[in-house]
PDB file of C-alpha atoms and ligand atoms in Angstrom:
ATOM      1  CA  UNK A  19     -48.952 -57.235  48.566  1.00 97.00           C
ATOM      2  CA  UNK A  20     -50.246 -53.701  48.082  1.00 98.00           C
ATOM      3  CA  UNK A  21     -50.753 -51.591  51.174  1.00 98.00           C
ATOM      4  CA  UNK A  22     -52.248 -48.125  51.160  1.00 98.00           C
ATOM      5  CA  UNK A  23     -51.551 -45.620  53.889  1.00 98.00           C
ATOM      6  CA  UNK A  24     -54.453 -43.276  54.288  1.00 98.00           C
ATOM      7  CA  UNK A  25     -54.716 -40.381  56.690  1.00 98.00           C
ATOM      8  CA  UNK A  26     -54.813 -36.624  56.990  1.00 98.00           C
ATOM      9  CA  UNK A  27     -51.729 -34.538  56.313  1.00 97.00           C
ATOM     10  CA  UNK A  28     -49.441 -34.833  59.311  1.00 96.00           C
ATOM     11  CA  UNK A  29     -50.826 -38.214  60.356  1.00 97.00           C
ATOM     12  CA  UNK A  30     -47.473 -39.986  59.926  1.00 96.00           C
ATOM     13  CA  UNK A  31     -47.986 -41.827  56.635  1.00 97.00           C
ATOM     14  CA  UNK A  32     -44.434 -41.106  55.511  1.00 96.00           C
ATOM     15  CA  UNK A  33     -42.818 -42.239  58.761  1.00 97.00           C
ATOM     16  CA  UNK A  34     -44.844 -45.440  59.110  1.00 98.00           C
ATOM     17  CA  UNK A  35     -44.731 -46.165  55.382  1.00 98.00           C
ATOM     18  CA  UNK A  36     -40.952 -46.116  55.414  1.00 98.00           C
ATOM     19  CA  UNK A  37     -40.747 -48.543  58.361  1.00 98.00           C
ATOM     20  CA  UNK A  38     -43.335 -50.839  56.793  1.00 98.00           C
ATOM     21  CA  UNK A  39     -41.807 -50.834  53.308  1.00 98.00           C
ATOM     22  CA  UNK A  40     -38.361 -51.615  54.692  1.00 98.00           C
ATOM     23  CA  UNK A  41     -39.676 -54.447  56.846  1.00 98.00           C
ATOM     24  CA  UNK A  42     -41.611 -56.039  53.979  1.00 98.00           C
ATOM     25  CA  UNK A  43     -38.936 -55.336  51.382  1.00 98.00           C
ATOM     26  CA  UNK A  44     -41.419 -53.457  49.211  1.00 98.00           C
ATOM     27  CA  UNK A  45     -40.922 -50.173  47.396  1.00 98.00           C
ATOM     28  CA  UNK A  46     -42.754 -47.166  48.785  1.00 98.00           C
ATOM     29  CA  UNK A  47     -44.408 -44.955  46.204  1.00 98.00           C
ATOM     30  CA  UNK A  48     -44.929 -41.448  47.559  1.00 98.00           C
ATOM     31  CA  UNK A  49     -46.561 -38.966  45.211  1.00 98.00           C
ATOM     32  CA  UNK A  50     -45.718 -36.017  47.504  1.00 97.00           C
ATOM     33  CA  UNK A  51     -41.977 -36.841  47.364  1.00 97.00           C
ATOM     34  CA  UNK A  52     -42.065 -37.358  43.589  1.00 98.00           C
ATOM     35  CA  UNK A  53     -43.794 -34.003  43.166  1.00 98.00           C
ATOM     36  CA  UNK A  54     -41.422 -32.190  45.552  1.00 97.00           C
ATOM     37  CA  UNK A  55     -38.430 -33.569  43.622  1.00 98.00           C
ATOM     38  CA  UNK A  56     -40.046 -32.450  40.364  1.00 98.00           C
ATOM     39  CA  UNK A  57     -40.524 -28.955  41.803  1.00 98.00           C
ATOM     40  CA  UNK A  58     -36.904 -28.781  43.002  1.00 97.00           C
ATOM     41  CA  UNK A  59     -35.475 -29.932  39.691  1.00 98.00           C
ATOM     42  CA  UNK A  60     -37.864 -27.729  37.739  1.00 98.00           C
ATOM     43  CA  UNK A  61     -39.348 -30.341  35.405  1.00 98.00           C
ATOM     44  CA  UNK A  62     -42.584 -29.558  33.503  1.00 97.00           C
ATOM     45  CA  UNK A  63     -44.470 -31.659  36.078  1.00 97.00           C
ATOM     46  CA  UNK A  64     -42.893 -29.643  38.887  1.00 98.00           C
ATOM     47  CA  UNK A  65     -43.682 -26.332  37.262  1.00 98.00           C
ATOM     48  CA  UNK A  66     -47.286 -27.371  36.857  1.00 97.00           C
ATOM     49  CA  UNK A  67     -47.623 -28.757  40.395  1.00 98.00           C
ATOM     50  CA  UNK A  68     -45.867 -26.079  42.431  1.00 98.00           C
ATOM     51  CA  UNK A  69     -48.657 -23.531  42.701  1.00 98.00           C
ATOM     52  CA  UNK A  70     -51.215 -26.124  43.829  1.00 98.00           C
ATOM     53  CA  UNK A  71     -48.838 -27.634  46.365  1.00 98.00           C
ATOM     54  CA  UNK A  72     -47.833 -24.301  47.890  1.00 97.00           C
ATOM     55  CA  UNK A  73     -51.485 -23.422  48.370  1.00 97.00           C
ATOM     56  CA  UNK A  74     -52.234 -26.810  49.937  1.00 98.00           C
ATOM     57  CA  UNK A  75     -54.523 -27.828  47.086  1.00 98.00           C
ATOM     58  CA  UNK A  76     -54.426 -31.123  45.243  1.00 98.00           C
ATOM     59  CA  UNK A  77     -52.518 -31.245  42.008  1.00 98.00           C
ATOM     60  CA  UNK A  78     -55.293 -31.855  39.434  1.00 98.00           C
ATOM     61  CA  UNK A  79     -56.077 -35.433  38.471  1.00 98.00           C
ATOM     62  CA  UNK A  80     -55.359 -34.502  34.842  1.00 95.00           C
ATOM     63  CA  UNK A  81     -51.714 -34.252  35.906  1.00 96.00           C
ATOM     64  CA  UNK A  82     -51.561 -36.916  38.615  1.00 98.00           C
ATOM     65  CA  UNK A  83     -53.267 -39.827  36.877  1.00 98.00           C
ATOM     66  CA  UNK A  84     -50.479 -40.312  34.342  1.00 97.00           C
ATOM     67  CA  UNK A  85     -47.891 -40.051  37.123  1.00 98.00           C
ATOM     68  CA  UNK A  86     -49.644 -42.815  39.076  1.00 98.00           C
ATOM     69  CA  UNK A  87     -49.881 -44.979  35.970  1.00 97.00           C
ATOM     70  CA  UNK A  88     -46.189 -44.571  35.340  1.00 97.00           C
ATOM     71  CA  UNK A  89     -45.248 -45.410  38.938  1.00 98.00           C
ATOM     72  CA  UNK A  90     -47.421 -48.532  39.102  1.00 98.00           C
ATOM     73  CA  UNK A  91     -45.913 -49.745  35.818  1.00 97.00           C
ATOM     74  CA  UNK A  92     -42.369 -49.791  37.238  1.00 98.00           C
ATOM     75  CA  UNK A  93     -41.063 -53.379  37.467  1.00 97.00           C
ATOM     76  CA  UNK A  94     -39.954 -53.019  41.102  1.00 97.00           C
ATOM     77  CA  UNK A  95     -43.592 -52.531  42.104  1.00 95.00           C
ATOM     78  CA  UNK A  96     -45.067 -55.432  40.198  1.00 95.00           C
ATOM     79  CA  UNK A  97     -45.247 -57.737  43.196  1.00 95.00           C
ATOM     80  CA  UNK A  98     -46.379 -55.122  45.642  1.00 98.00           C
ATOM     81  CA  UNK A  99     -45.793 -51.691  47.080  1.00 98.00           C
ATOM     82  CA  UNK A 100     -46.621 -49.373  49.914  1.00 98.00           C
ATOM     83  CA  UNK A 101     -48.677 -46.476  48.563  1.00 98.00           C
ATOM     84  CA  UNK A 102     -48.245 -43.191  50.420  1.00 98.00           C
ATOM     85  CA  UNK A 103     -50.176 -40.102  49.369  1.00 96.00           C
ATOM     86  CA  UNK A 104     -52.344 -41.689  46.695  1.00 98.00           C
ATOM     87  CA  UNK A 105     -55.011 -42.520  45.757  1.00 98.00           C
ATOM     88  CA  UNK A 106     -56.405 -39.292  47.134  1.00 98.00           C
ATOM     89  CA  UNK A 107     -59.463 -38.730  44.934  1.00 98.00           C
ATOM     90  CA  UNK A 108     -62.201 -40.969  43.535  1.00 98.00           C
ATOM     91  CA  UNK A 109     -60.614 -40.858  40.059  1.00 98.00           C
ATOM     92  CA  UNK A 110     -57.220 -41.864  41.453  1.00 98.00           C
ATOM     93  CA  UNK A 111     -58.782 -44.726  43.417  1.00 98.00           C
ATOM     94  CA  UNK A 112     -60.505 -45.936  40.269  1.00 98.00           C
ATOM     95  CA  UNK A 113     -57.238 -45.877  38.351  1.00 98.00           C
ATOM     96  CA  UNK A 114     -55.391 -47.824  41.059  1.00 98.00           C
ATOM     97  CA  UNK A 115     -58.207 -50.385  41.303  1.00 97.00           C
ATOM     98  CA  UNK A 116     -58.319 -50.803  37.534  1.00 98.00           C
ATOM     99  CA  UNK A 117     -54.537 -50.986  37.041  1.00 98.00           C
ATOM    100  CA  UNK A 118     -54.080 -53.605  39.765  1.00 98.00           C
ATOM    101  CA  UNK A 119     -57.222 -55.439  38.650  1.00 98.00           C
ATOM    102  CA  UNK A 120     -55.894 -55.816  35.114  1.00 98.00           C
ATOM    103  CA  UNK A 121     -52.880 -57.579  36.616  1.00 97.00           C
ATOM    104  CA  UNK A 122     -55.004 -59.854  38.798  1.00 98.00           C
ATOM    105  CA  UNK A 123     -53.956 -57.870  41.863  1.00 98.00           C
ATOM    106  CA  UNK A 124     -55.731 -55.650  44.364  1.00 97.00           C
ATOM    107  CA  UNK A 125     -55.153 -53.429  47.340  1.00 98.00           C
ATOM    108  CA  UNK A 126     -54.744 -55.872  50.206  1.00 97.00           C
ATOM    109  CA  UNK A 127     -54.700 -53.598  53.229  1.00 98.00           C
ATOM    110  CA  UNK A 128     -55.604 -50.013  53.907  1.00 98.00           C
ATOM    111  CA  UNK A 129     -54.179 -48.498  57.048  1.00 98.00           C
ATOM    112  CA  UNK A 130     -56.066 -45.453  58.210  1.00 98.00           C
ATOM    113  CA  UNK A 131     -53.893 -43.384  60.516  1.00 98.00           C
ATOM    114  CA  UNK A 132     -56.224 -41.664  62.918  1.00 98.00           C
ATOM    115  CA  UNK A 133     -54.947 -38.473  64.566  1.00 98.00           C
ATOM    116  CA  UNK A 134     -57.013 -35.663  66.126  1.00 97.00           C
ATOM    117  CA  UNK A 135     -56.994 -32.435  64.155  1.00 96.00           C
ATOM    118  CA  UNK A 136     -55.288 -30.313  66.831  1.00 96.00           C
ATOM    119  CA  UNK A 137     -52.404 -32.820  66.926  1.00 97.00           C
ATOM    120  CA  UNK A 138     -52.131 -32.719  63.102  1.00 97.00           C
ATOM    121  CA  UNK A 139     -51.832 -28.939  63.156  1.00 96.00           C
ATOM    122  CA  UNK A 140     -49.274 -29.101  65.965  1.00 96.00           C
ATOM    123  CA  UNK A 141     -47.118 -31.615  64.045  1.00 95.00           C
ATOM    124  CA  UNK A 142     -47.206 -29.739  60.751  1.00 95.00           C
ATOM    125  CA  UNK A 143     -46.442 -26.452  62.455  1.00 93.00           C
ATOM    126  CA  UNK A 144     -43.401 -27.876  64.234  1.00 93.00           C
ATOM    127  CA  UNK A 145     -42.281 -29.610  61.020  1.00 90.00           C
ATOM    128  CA  UNK A 146     -42.467 -26.239  59.273  1.00 89.00           C
ATOM    129  CA  UNK A 147     -39.902 -24.902  61.705  1.00 87.00           C
ATOM    130  CA  UNK A 148     -37.570 -27.874  61.104  1.00 92.00           C
ATOM    131  CA  UNK A 149     -37.934 -28.687  57.405  1.00 90.00           C
ATOM    132  CA  UNK A 150     -39.257 -25.483  55.918  1.00 87.00           C
ATOM    133  CA  UNK A 151     -41.758 -27.215  53.648  1.00 89.00           C
ATOM    134  CA  UNK A 152     -43.456 -24.522  51.615  1.00 90.00           C
ATOM    135  CA  UNK A 153     -46.929 -25.944  52.328  1.00 95.00           C
ATOM    136  CA  UNK A 154     -46.545 -26.037  56.103  1.00 94.00           C
ATOM    137  CA  UNK A 155     -47.758 -22.433  56.432  1.00 94.00           C
ATOM    138  CA  UNK A 156     -50.846 -21.827  58.568  1.00 94.00           C
ATOM    139  CA  UNK A 157     -52.971 -21.010  55.526  1.00 96.00           C
ATOM    140  CA  UNK A 158     -51.842 -24.046  53.456  1.00 97.00           C
ATOM    141  CA  UNK A 159     -52.214 -26.385  56.452  1.00 97.00           C
ATOM    142  CA  UNK A 160     -55.823 -25.263  56.831  1.00 97.00           C
ATOM    143  CA  UNK A 161     -56.501 -25.862  53.148  1.00 98.00           C
ATOM    144  CA  UNK A 162     -54.817 -29.301  53.207  1.00 98.00           C
ATOM    145  CA  UNK A 163     -56.987 -30.410  56.122  1.00 98.00           C
ATOM    146  CA  UNK A 164     -60.129 -29.189  54.347  1.00 98.00           C
ATOM    147  CA  UNK A 165     -59.138 -30.848  51.067  1.00 98.00           C
ATOM    148  CA  UNK A 166     -58.461 -34.107  52.921  1.00 98.00           C
ATOM    149  CA  UNK A 167     -61.933 -34.054  54.483  1.00 98.00           C
ATOM    150  CA  UNK A 168     -63.632 -33.163  51.222  1.00 98.00           C
ATOM    151  CA  UNK A 169     -61.770 -35.257  48.629  1.00 98.00           C
ATOM    152  CA  UNK A 170     -59.874 -38.040  50.386  1.00 98.00           C
ATOM    153  CA  UNK A 171     -61.855 -39.012  53.504  1.00 97.00           C
ATOM    154  CA  UNK A 172     -64.792 -40.238  51.344  1.00 97.00           C
ATOM    155  CA  UNK A 173     -62.467 -42.959  50.002  1.00 97.00           C
ATOM    156  CA  UNK A 174     -62.586 -44.592  53.443  1.00 97.00           C
ATOM    157  CA  UNK A 175     -66.234 -45.558  52.910  1.00 95.00           C
ATOM    158  CA  UNK A 176     -65.461 -46.739  49.368  1.00 92.00           C
ATOM    159  CA  UNK A 177     -62.780 -49.138  50.605  1.00 95.00           C
ATOM    160  CA  UNK A 178     -64.525 -50.064  53.853  1.00 95.00           C
ATOM    161  CA  UNK A 179     -67.173 -51.909  51.822  1.00 94.00           C
ATOM    162  CA  UNK A 180     -64.451 -54.386  50.894  1.00 94.00           C
ATOM    163  CA  UNK A 181     -63.498 -54.943  54.508  1.00 95.00           C
ATOM    164  CA  UNK A 182     -59.866 -53.989  54.020  1.00 96.00           C
ATOM    165  CA  UNK A 183     -59.703 -50.798  56.079  1.00 98.00           C
ATOM    166  CA  UNK A 184     -57.900 -50.992  59.418  1.00 98.00           C
ATOM    167  CA  UNK A 185     -58.085 -47.977  61.688  1.00 98.00           C
ATOM    168  CA  UNK A 186     -54.755 -47.359  63.423  1.00 98.00           C
ATOM    169  CA  UNK A 187     -54.547 -44.892  66.312  1.00 96.00           C
ATOM    170  CA  UNK A 188     -51.882 -42.510  65.050  1.00 95.00           C
ATOM    171  CA  UNK A 189     -50.937 -40.986  68.382  1.00 95.00           C
ATOM    172  CA  UNK A 190     -48.306 -42.556  70.614  1.00 94.00           C
ATOM    173  CA  UNK A 191     -44.697 -43.355  69.867  1.00 97.00           C
ATOM    174  CA  UNK A 192     -43.517 -44.180  66.350  1.00 98.00           C
ATOM    175  CA  UNK A 193     -42.523 -47.649  67.631  1.00 98.00           C
ATOM    176  CA  UNK A 194     -45.886 -48.362  69.215  1.00 98.00           C
ATOM    177  CA  UNK A 195     -47.718 -47.425  66.025  1.00 98.00           C
ATOM    178  CA  UNK A 196     -45.329 -49.532  63.924  1.00 98.00           C
ATOM    179  CA  UNK A 197     -45.963 -52.491  66.239  1.00 98.00           C
ATOM    180  CA  UNK A 198     -49.708 -52.093  65.874  1.00 98.00           C
ATOM    181  CA  UNK A 199     -49.344 -52.026  62.074  1.00 98.00           C
ATOM    182  CA  UNK A 200     -47.236 -55.169  62.228  1.00 98.00           C
ATOM    183  CA  UNK A 201     -49.953 -56.869  64.244  1.00 98.00           C
ATOM    184  CA  UNK A 202     -52.607 -55.862  61.704  1.00 97.00           C
ATOM    185  CA  UNK A 203     -50.654 -56.941  58.622  1.00 97.00           C
ATOM    186  CA  UNK A 204     -49.502 -60.116  60.350  1.00 95.00           C
ATOM    187  CA  UNK A 205     -45.842 -59.626  59.476  1.00 90.00           C
TER     188      UNK A 205
HETATM  189  P1  ADP B 321     -49.457 -34.177  53.131  1.00 73.22           P
HETATM  190  O1  ADP B 321     -50.301 -35.408  53.020  1.00 73.22           O
HETATM  191  O2  ADP B 321     -48.763 -34.041  54.439  1.00 73.22           O
HETATM  192  O3  ADP B 321     -50.163 -32.918  52.735  1.00 73.22           O
HETATM  193  P2  ADP B 321     -47.956 -35.010  50.754  1.00 73.22           P
HETATM  194  O4  ADP B 321     -46.484 -35.000  50.635  1.00 73.22           O
HETATM  195  O5  ADP B 321     -48.663 -36.299  50.623  1.00 73.22           O
HETATM  196  O6  ADP B 321     -48.229 -34.313  52.140  1.00 73.22           O
HETATM  197  O7  ADP B 321     -48.576 -34.012  49.665  1.00 73.22           O
HETATM  198  C1  ADP B 321     -48.119 -32.692  49.547  1.00 73.22           C
HETATM  199  C2  ADP B 321     -48.851 -32.016  48.389  1.00 73.22           C
HETATM  200  O8  ADP B 321     -48.519 -32.687  47.168  1.00 73.22           O
HETATM  201  C3  ADP B 321     -50.375 -32.061  48.436  1.00 73.22           C
HETATM  202  O9  ADP B 321     -50.914 -30.997  49.183  1.00 73.22           O
HETATM  203  C4  ADP B 321     -50.725 -31.954  46.963  1.00 73.22           C
HETATM  204  O10 ADP B 321     -50.615 -30.636  46.490  1.00 73.22           O
HETATM  205  C5  ADP B 321     -49.641 -32.762  46.302  1.00 73.22           C
HETATM  206  N1  ADP B 321     -50.013 -34.189  46.133  1.00 73.22           N
HETATM  207  C6  ADP B 321     -49.377 -35.262  46.661  1.00 73.22           C
HETATM  208  N2  ADP B 321     -49.974 -36.400  46.299  1.00 73.22           N
HETATM  209  C7  ADP B 321     -51.024 -36.057  45.506  1.00 73.22           C
HETATM  210  C8  ADP B 321     -52.032 -36.771  44.820  1.00 73.22           C
HETATM  211  N3  ADP B 321     -52.085 -38.102  44.870  1.00 73.22           N
HETATM  212  N4  ADP B 321     -52.945 -36.080  44.116  1.00 73.22           N
HETATM  213  C9  ADP B 321     -52.903 -34.737  44.053  1.00 73.22           C
HETATM  214  N5  ADP B 321     -51.983 -33.996  44.675  1.00 73.22           N
HETATM  215  C10 ADP B 321     -51.040 -34.637  45.399  1.00 73.22           C
END
C-alpha cells in the first residue's frame, strides 16, 4: 500500500508519517530528510540543494526526479511506502504515477493534513527555536508557504479526481490526528 502525506510545511506530515509507517510496517520515504542528510554530509546532491532549501524554494525537478526514482526502486519499498514530502510538483506526481503504474501499483490513499496558515507559521517558528532548521527563518517560511500554494496545492485537484484524497483536520493532539488517520485507512 502506498500512502502519500500531503500538506503545507508545518502541517505535521513528518510526525504523522512516522506513526503511520511504524504501525503499518512500511518504510517512510522523506525527501526533505534525504536532502538534509545530503547537505550535512556535503554530497554533490547536498551542495546543489542547499541554496534552494535555505531560501525555502523547491529543489529543481531536474535534481529531484532522479532521487525519487532511486528511492522508489529500493527493494524495501516494493510492497508499499509512506511518501512524505513528495510528489510536490506536477512532474514529480507524473513520475510517481508512472513508476508505480509500471509495477501494477498505484497511490492508494492521499492524506491531506489541513492546518490554518497562522498555526503553520506558529509551529515552524517555534520549531526554529528548538531545532534550528536553516529554512525556519521568517523569510524562508513565507516562501515555503507560497511555493506550497503555487506548486503543490494544485496536486490535490489532480488526485481528487481519482477519489483517493482524504482531508484530515491537522489541528488537535498528535494522538487524535493519528486516530483519525487510522480510521480513514482502516488499519
Ligand atoms: P517542509 O514541508 O516543512 O518545508 P521538507 O522537509 O519536506 O519540509 O522540505 C524542506 C525543503 O527541502 C523544501 O523547502 C525544499 O527545498 C526541499 N524539498 C524537499 N522535498 C522536495 C521535493 N520533493 N521537491 C523539491 N524540493 C524538495
